[in-house]
C-alpha cells in the first residue's frame, strides 16, 4: 500500500493530564480510504479525530500528516499551518461548537476568506456548496436559529467549501432523521467516489459497509483493539460485546431469538 497520509504512532493523551482519552494509539490513514472509528461512549474516538485535525497534541507518541510532524510548534509556522488546515477538514460531533457567524452565508465564507481565497471564488464556491447541501434557502438565516439537522448541513458546507483532501466526520448521522441520515450516507459515498479520504467516528453499524472500507475498534480503556473490514468486525460478536458496541439483548445481525447470548 502507498505511504500513509496521516499517521499516529503510540499516541497517548489525557485531558488536563488526568482524564485518559487515548492510550498508545497507533494508526494510519491512506489516501482515498474510508476509515471508521468504532467504540463505546468515552472510548476516545472524538479525541483521536481532534489529534488528526491538529486540535489536540499527543502527550506522548507522534502524529505526522503528509510526511510532516504536526505539533504545537510546527503549526506555529504559518505556511505549514495553512497547508495542513486546507488539506484536512473536520465536521464536529456538536454543530453548535462549529457554527457561530450571523448568517449561513457568512459562516460558509469564513474559512475561505481566512485562508485568503479571493472574493469571487469564495462567492462561487459558497453557491456550489449551498446547492450541494440543499440549503440555498437558508443562506440568510442565522445558524444558531436552525434545527440540529440544518446546522449539521451548514457545518458540513463550511468544511466542504474549503475542498479538503481529508474529511473527518464525528458521528455525522447522529440525531438526524432517517431521510437525512440516508442523504448524508449517500453524500459520504459520493465524496469518497470523488477521491476524498474519509475518517469518521460512528455508532451506526447498519450502514458501516457503505461508509467504511476499514474499521478501527476502541476498547473502553482507550486503546485500539481491533482492525478489519466492516464484515470482519461485524462478524466478531464477542469483540463487539467486549467493547460495548452491542449488548446482550441486541440482535442486530439476524441472530435467532433462541441465541443463548441474547436470551441470557
Ligand atoms: N474536554 C474534556 N475534558 C476532560 N475530559 C474529556 C474531555 N473530552 C473528553 N474527555 C474524556 O476523554 C475520554 C474520551 O472522550 P471522547 O470524547 O474522545 O470519546 P468518544 O469515543 O468520542 O465518545 P462518544 O461516543 O460519547 O462521543 C472520555 O473519558 C471523556 O470523559
Ligand atoms: Mg465522540
mmCIF file of C-alpha atoms and ligand atoms in Angstrom:
data_model
loop_
_atom_site.group_PDB
_atom_site.id
_atom_site.type_symbol
_atom_site.label_atom_id
_atom_site.label_comp_id
_atom_site.label_asym_id
_atom_site.label_seq_id
_atom_site.Cartn_x
_atom_site.Cartn_y
_atom_site.Cartn_z
ATOM 1 C CA UNK A 1 0.000 0.000 0.000
ATOM 2 C CA UNK A 2 1.159 3.603 -0.563
ATOM 3 C CA UNK A 3 2.583 5.717 2.190
ATOM 4 C CA UNK A 4 0.007 6.800 4.762
ATOM 5 C CA UNK A 5 -1.052 10.440 4.565
ATOM 6 C CA UNK A 6 -1.820 10.584 8.284
ATOM 7 C CA UNK A 7 -0.050 8.506 10.906
ATOM 8 C CA UNK A 8 -0.238 8.260 14.689
ATOM 9 C CA UNK A 9 2.474 6.306 16.451
ATOM 10 C CA UNK A 10 1.960 5.350 20.084
ATOM 11 C CA UNK A 11 -0.198 8.385 20.790
ATOM 12 C CA UNK A 12 -1.386 8.887 24.354
ATOM 13 C CA UNK A 13 -3.488 11.775 25.538
ATOM 14 C CA UNK A 14 -5.212 12.644 28.807
ATOM 15 C CA UNK A 15 -7.344 15.759 29.258
ATOM 16 C CA UNK A 16 -5.967 18.024 31.994
ATOM 17 C CA UNK A 17 -3.292 15.340 32.409
ATOM 18 C CA UNK A 18 -5.731 13.227 34.384
ATOM 19 C CA UNK A 19 -8.635 12.054 32.226
ATOM 20 C CA UNK A 20 -7.248 9.450 29.848
ATOM 21 C CA UNK A 21 -8.662 9.547 26.325
ATOM 22 C CA UNK A 22 -6.071 7.782 24.149
ATOM 23 C CA UNK A 23 -3.659 5.042 25.236
ATOM 24 C CA UNK A 24 -0.782 4.219 22.921
ATOM 25 C CA UNK A 25 -2.832 4.537 19.762
ATOM 26 C CA UNK A 26 -1.060 3.722 16.510
ATOM 27 C CA UNK A 27 -2.974 4.061 13.279
ATOM 28 C CA UNK A 28 -2.573 5.117 9.690
ATOM 29 C CA UNK A 29 -4.848 6.729 7.152
ATOM 30 C CA UNK A 30 -4.224 6.061 3.469
ATOM 31 C CA UNK A 31 -5.215 8.347 0.615
ATOM 32 C CA UNK A 32 -8.677 7.625 -0.701
ATOM 33 C CA UNK A 33 -9.798 5.233 2.014
ATOM 34 C CA UNK A 34 -12.920 5.335 4.152
ATOM 35 C CA UNK A 35 -11.970 4.578 7.725
ATOM 36 C CA UNK A 36 -14.493 4.160 10.547
ATOM 37 C CA UNK A 37 -13.649 4.607 14.227
ATOM 38 C CA UNK A 38 -15.850 2.435 16.409
ATOM 39 C CA UNK A 39 -16.095 2.274 20.186
ATOM 40 C CA UNK A 40 -18.306 2.882 23.168
ATOM 41 C CA UNK A 41 -19.080 6.365 24.520
ATOM 42 C CA UNK A 42 -15.964 7.860 26.043
ATOM 43 C CA UNK A 43 -13.585 5.414 24.354
ATOM 44 C CA UNK A 44 -11.579 8.126 22.556
ATOM 45 C CA UNK A 45 -12.994 8.468 19.012
ATOM 46 C CA UNK A 46 -13.554 12.229 19.122
ATOM 47 C CA UNK A 47 -10.192 12.766 20.767
ATOM 48 C CA UNK A 48 -8.432 10.834 18.004
ATOM 49 C CA UNK A 49 -10.235 12.972 15.397
ATOM 50 C CA UNK A 50 -9.049 16.085 17.271
ATOM 51 C CA UNK A 51 -5.480 14.784 17.084
ATOM 52 C CA UNK A 52 -5.898 14.138 13.338
ATOM 53 C CA UNK A 53 -7.150 17.720 12.934
ATOM 54 C CA UNK A 54 -4.282 19.230 14.952
ATOM 55 C CA UNK A 55 -6.619 20.490 17.674
ATOM 56 C CA UNK A 56 -5.046 18.497 20.492
ATOM 57 C CA UNK A 57 -1.480 17.268 20.572
ATOM 58 C CA UNK A 58 -0.236 13.909 21.809
ATOM 59 C CA UNK A 59 1.367 13.969 25.247
ATOM 60 C CA UNK A 60 3.490 11.077 24.108
ATOM 61 C CA UNK A 61 3.916 9.498 20.726
ATOM 62 C CA UNK A 62 3.711 11.348 17.419
ATOM 63 C CA UNK A 63 1.295 12.489 14.751
ATOM 64 C CA UNK A 64 2.528 13.019 11.196
ATOM 65 C CA UNK A 65 0.459 14.416 8.318
ATOM 66 C CA UNK A 66 1.565 14.422 4.688
ATOM 67 C CA UNK A 67 5.065 13.497 5.806
ATOM 68 C CA UNK A 68 5.489 16.309 8.331
ATOM 69 C CA UNK A 69 5.194 16.167 12.107
ATOM 70 C CA UNK A 70 2.144 18.033 13.416
ATOM 71 C CA UNK A 71 2.917 19.641 16.752
ATOM 72 C CA UNK A 72 2.002 22.849 18.518
ATOM 73 C CA UNK A 73 5.359 24.219 17.387
ATOM 74 C CA UNK A 74 5.170 23.053 13.771
ATOM 75 C CA UNK A 75 1.700 24.613 13.417
ATOM 76 C CA UNK A 76 3.125 27.965 14.519
ATOM 77 C CA UNK A 77 4.697 28.067 11.078
ATOM 78 C CA UNK A 78 2.095 29.905 9.005
ATOM 79 C CA UNK A 79 2.828 28.044 5.793
ATOM 80 C CA UNK A 80 2.761 24.629 7.442
ATOM 81 C CA UNK A 81 -0.409 25.500 9.332
ATOM 82 C CA UNK A 82 -2.245 26.860 6.264
ATOM 83 C CA UNK A 83 -1.188 23.842 4.207
ATOM 84 C CA UNK A 84 -2.313 21.347 6.835
ATOM 85 C CA UNK A 85 -5.557 23.177 7.655
ATOM 86 C CA UNK A 86 -6.554 23.445 3.998
ATOM 87 C CA UNK A 87 -5.978 19.729 3.414
ATOM 88 C CA UNK A 88 -7.905 18.415 6.417
ATOM 89 C CA UNK A 89 -11.493 19.364 7.330
ATOM 90 C CA UNK A 90 -13.380 18.393 10.466
ATOM 91 C CA UNK A 91 -17.150 18.198 10.949
ATOM 92 C CA UNK A 92 -17.649 18.247 14.726
ATOM 93 C CA UNK A 93 -19.944 15.972 16.693
ATOM 94 C CA UNK A 94 -21.758 19.011 18.040
ATOM 95 C CA UNK A 95 -22.625 21.552 15.347
ATOM 96 C CA UNK A 96 -23.230 24.251 17.963
ATOM 97 C CA UNK A 97 -19.493 24.248 18.612
ATOM 98 C CA UNK A 98 -18.871 24.853 14.925
ATOM 99 C CA UNK A 99 -21.381 27.459 13.730
ATOM 100 C CA UNK A 100 -21.022 30.977 15.069
ATOM 101 C CA UNK A 101 -21.471 33.535 12.273
ATOM 102 C CA UNK A 102 -24.505 35.849 11.965
ATOM 103 C CA UNK A 103 -25.677 34.215 8.719
ATOM 104 C CA UNK A 104 -25.251 30.881 6.998
ATOM 105 C CA UNK A 105 -23.560 32.556 4.027
ATOM 106 C CA UNK A 106 -21.015 34.272 6.287
ATOM 107 C CA UNK A 107 -20.497 31.048 8.174
ATOM 108 C CA UNK A 108 -19.545 29.258 4.984
ATOM 109 C CA UNK A 109 -17.419 32.208 3.794
ATOM 110 C CA UNK A 110 -15.384 32.297 6.997
ATOM 111 C CA UNK A 111 -12.863 29.540 6.180
ATOM 112 C CA UNK A 112 -12.150 30.549 2.578
ATOM 113 C CA UNK A 113 -11.695 34.239 3.482
ATOM 114 C CA UNK A 114 -9.492 33.253 6.411
ATOM 115 C CA UNK A 115 -7.338 31.243 4.003
ATOM 116 C CA UNK A 116 -7.069 34.184 1.651
ATOM 117 C CA UNK A 117 -9.329 32.878 -1.114
ATOM 118 C CA UNK A 118 -10.484 35.676 -3.449
ATOM 119 C CA UNK A 119 -13.954 37.168 -3.068
ATOM 120 C CA UNK A 120 -15.309 35.979 -6.400
ATOM 121 C CA UNK A 121 -14.072 32.435 -5.988
ATOM 122 C CA UNK A 122 -15.439 32.382 -2.451
ATOM 123 C CA UNK A 123 -18.876 33.513 -3.644
ATOM 124 C CA UNK A 124 -18.936 30.891 -6.397
ATOM 125 C CA UNK A 125 -17.858 28.138 -4.023
ATOM 126 C CA UNK A 126 -20.473 29.173 -1.476
ATOM 127 C CA UNK A 127 -23.227 28.883 -4.078
ATOM 128 C CA UNK A 128 -21.910 25.456 -5.067
ATOM 129 C CA UNK A 129 -21.928 24.059 -1.538
ATOM 130 C CA UNK A 130 -25.280 25.663 -0.694
ATOM 131 C CA UNK A 131 -26.709 23.774 -3.674
ATOM 132 C CA UNK A 132 -24.821 20.576 -2.894
ATOM 133 C CA UNK A 133 -26.159 20.522 0.658
ATOM 134 C CA UNK A 134 -29.598 21.684 -0.410
ATOM 135 C CA UNK A 135 -29.573 24.677 1.941
ATOM 136 C CA UNK A 136 -29.704 27.606 -0.514
ATOM 137 C CA UNK A 137 -32.931 28.790 1.105
ATOM 138 C CA UNK A 138 -31.161 29.009 4.461
ATOM 139 C CA UNK A 139 -28.348 31.275 3.202
ATOM 140 C CA UNK A 140 -29.538 34.405 5.004
ATOM 141 C CA UNK A 141 -30.733 32.725 8.183
ATOM 142 C CA UNK A 142 -28.844 32.858 11.471
ATOM 143 C CA UNK A 143 -27.142 29.478 12.013
ATOM 144 C CA UNK A 144 -27.945 29.411 15.734
ATOM 145 C CA UNK A 145 -31.677 29.579 14.937
ATOM 146 C CA UNK A 146 -31.614 26.492 12.736
ATOM 147 C CA UNK A 147 -32.646 22.969 13.641
ATOM 148 C CA UNK A 148 -29.976 20.428 14.563
ATOM 149 C CA UNK A 149 -30.095 18.741 11.159
ATOM 150 C CA UNK A 150 -29.958 22.087 9.324
ATOM 151 C CA UNK A 151 -26.982 23.167 11.451
ATOM 152 C CA UNK A 152 -25.263 19.905 10.573
ATOM 153 C CA UNK A 153 -25.668 20.698 6.870
ATOM 154 C CA UNK A 154 -24.248 24.191 7.417
ATOM 155 C CA UNK A 155 -21.290 22.751 9.343
ATOM 156 C CA UNK A 156 -20.619 20.291 6.526
ATOM 157 C CA UNK A 157 -20.925 23.070 3.939
ATOM 158 C CA UNK A 158 -18.432 25.214 5.844
ATOM 159 C CA UNK A 159 -15.931 22.360 5.659
ATOM 160 C CA UNK A 160 -16.607 21.265 2.047
ATOM 161 C CA UNK A 161 -16.249 24.830 0.780
ATOM 162 C CA UNK A 162 -12.530 24.502 1.543
ATOM 163 C CA UNK A 163 -12.342 21.407 -0.635
ATOM 164 C CA UNK A 164 -10.053 19.484 1.752
ATOM 165 C CA UNK A 165 -8.488 16.156 0.746
ATOM 166 C CA UNK A 166 -9.272 14.555 4.074
ATOM 167 C CA UNK A 167 -12.665 14.817 5.751
ATOM 168 C CA UNK A 168 -13.024 13.971 9.418
ATOM 169 C CA UNK A 169 -16.634 13.417 10.468
ATOM 170 C CA UNK A 170 -17.560 12.943 14.110
ATOM 171 C CA UNK A 171 -20.781 10.909 14.262
ATOM 172 C CA UNK A 172 -22.197 12.565 11.177
ATOM 173 C CA UNK A 173 -25.547 10.784 11.188
ATOM 174 C CA UNK A 174 -26.267 11.027 14.920
ATOM 175 C CA UNK A 175 -29.567 12.745 15.744
ATOM 176 C CA UNK A 176 -30.613 13.075 12.102
ATOM 177 C CA UNK A 177 -33.971 11.848 10.819
ATOM 178 C CA UNK A 178 -33.869 8.680 8.690
ATOM 179 C CA UNK A 179 -34.204 10.527 5.383
ATOM 180 C CA UNK A 180 -31.399 12.936 6.283
ATOM 181 C CA UNK A 181 -29.257 10.059 7.554
ATOM 182 C CA UNK A 182 -29.684 8.317 4.228
ATOM 183 C CA UNK A 183 -28.892 11.531 2.354
ATOM 184 C CA UNK A 184 -25.701 12.049 4.392
ATOM 185 C CA UNK A 185 -24.635 8.431 3.971
ATOM 186 C CA UNK A 186 -25.032 8.963 0.217
ATOM 187 C CA UNK A 187 -23.044 12.204 0.406
ATOM 188 C CA UNK A 188 -20.186 10.408 2.163
ATOM 189 C CA UNK A 189 -20.258 7.724 -0.544
ATOM 190 C CA UNK A 190 -20.175 10.411 -3.251
ATOM 191 C CA UNK A 191 -17.307 12.291 -1.587
ATOM 192 C CA UNK A 192 -15.388 9.052 -1.350
ATOM 193 C CA UNK A 193 -16.106 8.270 -5.008
ATOM 194 C CA UNK A 194 -14.786 11.760 -5.823
ATOM 195 C CA UNK A 195 -11.465 10.746 -4.252
ATOM 196 C CA UNK A 196 -11.751 12.225 -0.758
ATOM 197 C CA UNK A 197 -10.192 10.428 2.167
ATOM 198 C CA UNK A 198 -12.748 9.976 4.924
ATOM 199 C CA UNK A 199 -12.304 9.205 8.593
ATOM 200 C CA UNK A 200 -15.398 9.105 10.736
ATOM 201 C CA UNK A 201 -16.464 8.112 14.203
ATOM 202 C CA UNK A 202 -19.760 6.309 14.202
ATOM 203 C CA UNK A 203 -22.193 4.211 16.179
ATOM 204 C CA UNK A 204 -24.197 3.489 13.059
ATOM 205 C CA UNK A 205 -23.325 -0.144 12.418
ATOM 206 C CA UNK A 206 -26.174 -0.628 9.933
ATOM 207 C CA UNK A 207 -24.535 1.287 7.106
ATOM 208 C CA UNK A 208 -20.938 0.513 8.008
ATOM 209 C CA UNK A 209 -20.207 -1.369 4.800
ATOM 210 C CA UNK A 210 -21.308 1.666 2.771
ATOM 211 C CA UNK A 211 -19.281 4.237 4.644
ATOM 212 C CA UNK A 212 -16.144 2.278 5.558
ATOM 213 C CA UNK A 213 -13.557 0.088 3.840
ATOM 214 C CA UNK A 214 -11.771 -0.429 7.128
ATOM 215 C CA UNK A 215 -12.657 -0.045 10.806
ATOM 216 C CA UNK A 216 -10.641 0.561 13.958
ATOM 217 C CA UNK A 217 -12.232 -0.529 17.215
ATOM 218 C CA UNK A 218 -11.543 1.216 20.534
ATOM 219 C CA UNK A 219 -11.788 -0.522 23.858
ATOM 220 C CA UNK A 220 -13.248 1.341 26.815
ATOM 221 C CA UNK A 221 -9.715 1.822 28.118
ATOM 222 C CA UNK A 222 -8.928 3.975 25.059
ATOM 223 C CA UNK A 223 -6.813 1.511 23.096
ATOM 224 C CA UNK A 224 -7.300 0.290 19.557
ATOM 225 C CA UNK A 225 -8.039 -3.395 19.985
ATOM 226 C CA UNK A 226 -9.120 -4.491 16.515
ATOM 227 C CA UNK A 227 -8.879 -3.528 12.897
ATOM 228 C CA UNK A 228 -10.617 -5.001 9.882
ATOM 229 C CA UNK A 229 -13.181 -4.649 7.154
ATOM 230 C CA UNK A 230 -16.756 -3.967 8.245
ATOM 231 C CA UNK A 231 -17.574 -7.636 7.585
ATOM 232 C CA UNK A 232 -14.598 -8.819 9.700
ATOM 233 C CA UNK A 233 -15.559 -6.609 12.598
ATOM 234 C CA UNK A 234 -19.294 -7.242 12.455
ATOM 235 C CA UNK A 235 -18.608 -10.972 12.465
ATOM 236 C CA UNK A 236 -16.800 -10.752 15.819
ATOM 237 C CA UNK A 237 -19.699 -10.789 18.245
ATOM 238 C CA UNK A 238 -17.541 -11.394 21.319
ATOM 239 C CA UNK A 239 -15.358 -8.433 20.438
ATOM 240 C CA UNK A 240 -18.398 -6.192 19.904
ATOM 241 C CA UNK A 241 -19.829 -7.268 23.259
ATOM 242 C CA UNK A 242 -16.489 -6.795 24.935
ATOM 243 C CA UNK A 243 -16.014 -3.213 23.746
ATOM 244 C CA UNK A 244 -19.645 -2.386 24.475
ATOM 245 C CA UNK A 245 -20.704 -1.782 20.881
ATOM 246 C CA UNK A 246 -23.573 -4.210 21.231
ATOM 247 C CA UNK A 247 -25.193 -5.512 24.376
ATOM 248 C CA UNK A 248 -26.582 -8.872 25.352
ATOM 249 C CA UNK A 249 -30.087 -8.028 24.286
ATOM 250 C CA UNK A 250 -29.289 -6.655 20.879
ATOM 251 C CA UNK A 251 -29.928 -8.795 17.835
ATOM 252 C CA UNK A 252 -28.586 -6.644 15.044
ATOM 253 C CA UNK A 253 -27.262 -9.428 12.831
ATOM 254 C CA UNK A 254 -30.331 -11.547 12.287
ATOM 255 C CA UNK A 255 -29.474 -13.905 15.133
ATOM 256 C CA UNK A 256 -32.302 -16.158 16.255
ATOM 257 C CA UNK A 257 -34.204 -15.232 19.384
ATOM 258 C CA UNK A 258 -33.039 -18.540 20.879
ATOM 259 C CA UNK A 259 -29.419 -17.342 20.721
ATOM 260 C CA UNK A 260 -28.162 -18.093 24.257
ATOM 261 C CA UNK A 261 -26.361 -14.743 24.398
ATOM 262 C CA UNK A 262 -29.399 -12.668 23.528
ATOM 263 C CA UNK A 263 -31.692 -14.556 25.880
ATOM 264 C CA UNK A 264 -29.222 -14.627 28.775
HETATM 265 N N1 LIG B 1 -12.892 18.362 27.402
HETATM 266 C C1 LIG B 1 -12.681 17.277 28.137
HETATM 267 N N2 LIG B 1 -12.232 17.359 29.417
HETATM 268 C C2 LIG B 1 -11.998 16.261 30.170
HETATM 269 N N3 LIG B 1 -12.183 15.005 29.722
HETATM 270 C C3 LIG B 1 -12.637 14.863 28.480
HETATM 271 C C4 LIG B 1 -12.925 15.966 27.615
HETATM 272 N N4 LIG B 1 -13.355 15.494 26.434
HETATM 273 C C5 LIG B 1 -13.354 14.160 26.531
HETATM 274 N N5 LIG B 1 -12.924 13.772 27.768
HETATM 275 C C6 LIG B 1 -12.746 12.390 28.236
HETATM 276 O O1 LIG B 1 -11.921 11.690 27.329
HETATM 277 C C7 LIG B 1 -12.397 10.368 27.123
HETATM 278 C C8 LIG B 1 -12.597 10.139 25.637
HETATM 279 O O2 LIG B 1 -13.617 11.013 25.188
HETATM 280 P P1 LIG B 1 -14.048 11.138 23.673
HETATM 281 O O3 LIG B 1 -14.901 12.336 23.575
HETATM 282 O O4 LIG B 1 -12.836 11.077 22.811
HETATM 283 O O5 LIG B 1 -14.887 9.793 23.482
HETATM 284 P P2 LIG B 1 -15.811 9.296 22.268
HETATM 285 O O6 LIG B 1 -15.334 7.915 21.933
HETATM 286 O O7 LIG B 1 -15.843 10.316 21.203
HETATM 287 O O8 LIG B 1 -17.253 9.165 22.960
HETATM 288 P P3 LIG B 1 -18.750 9.433 22.384
HETATM 289 O O9 LIG B 1 -19.142 8.177 21.652
HETATM 290 O O10 LIG B 1 -19.564 9.617 23.625
HETATM 291 O O11 LIG B 1 -18.720 10.647 21.508
HETATM 292 C C9 LIG B 1 -13.684 10.235 27.942
HETATM 293 O O12 LIG B 1 -13.390 9.552 29.123
HETATM 294 C C10 LIG B 1 -14.069 11.665 28.243
HETATM 295 O O13 LIG B 1 -14.682 11.777 29.504
HETATM 296 MG MG1 LIG B 2 -17.295 11.488 20.435
#
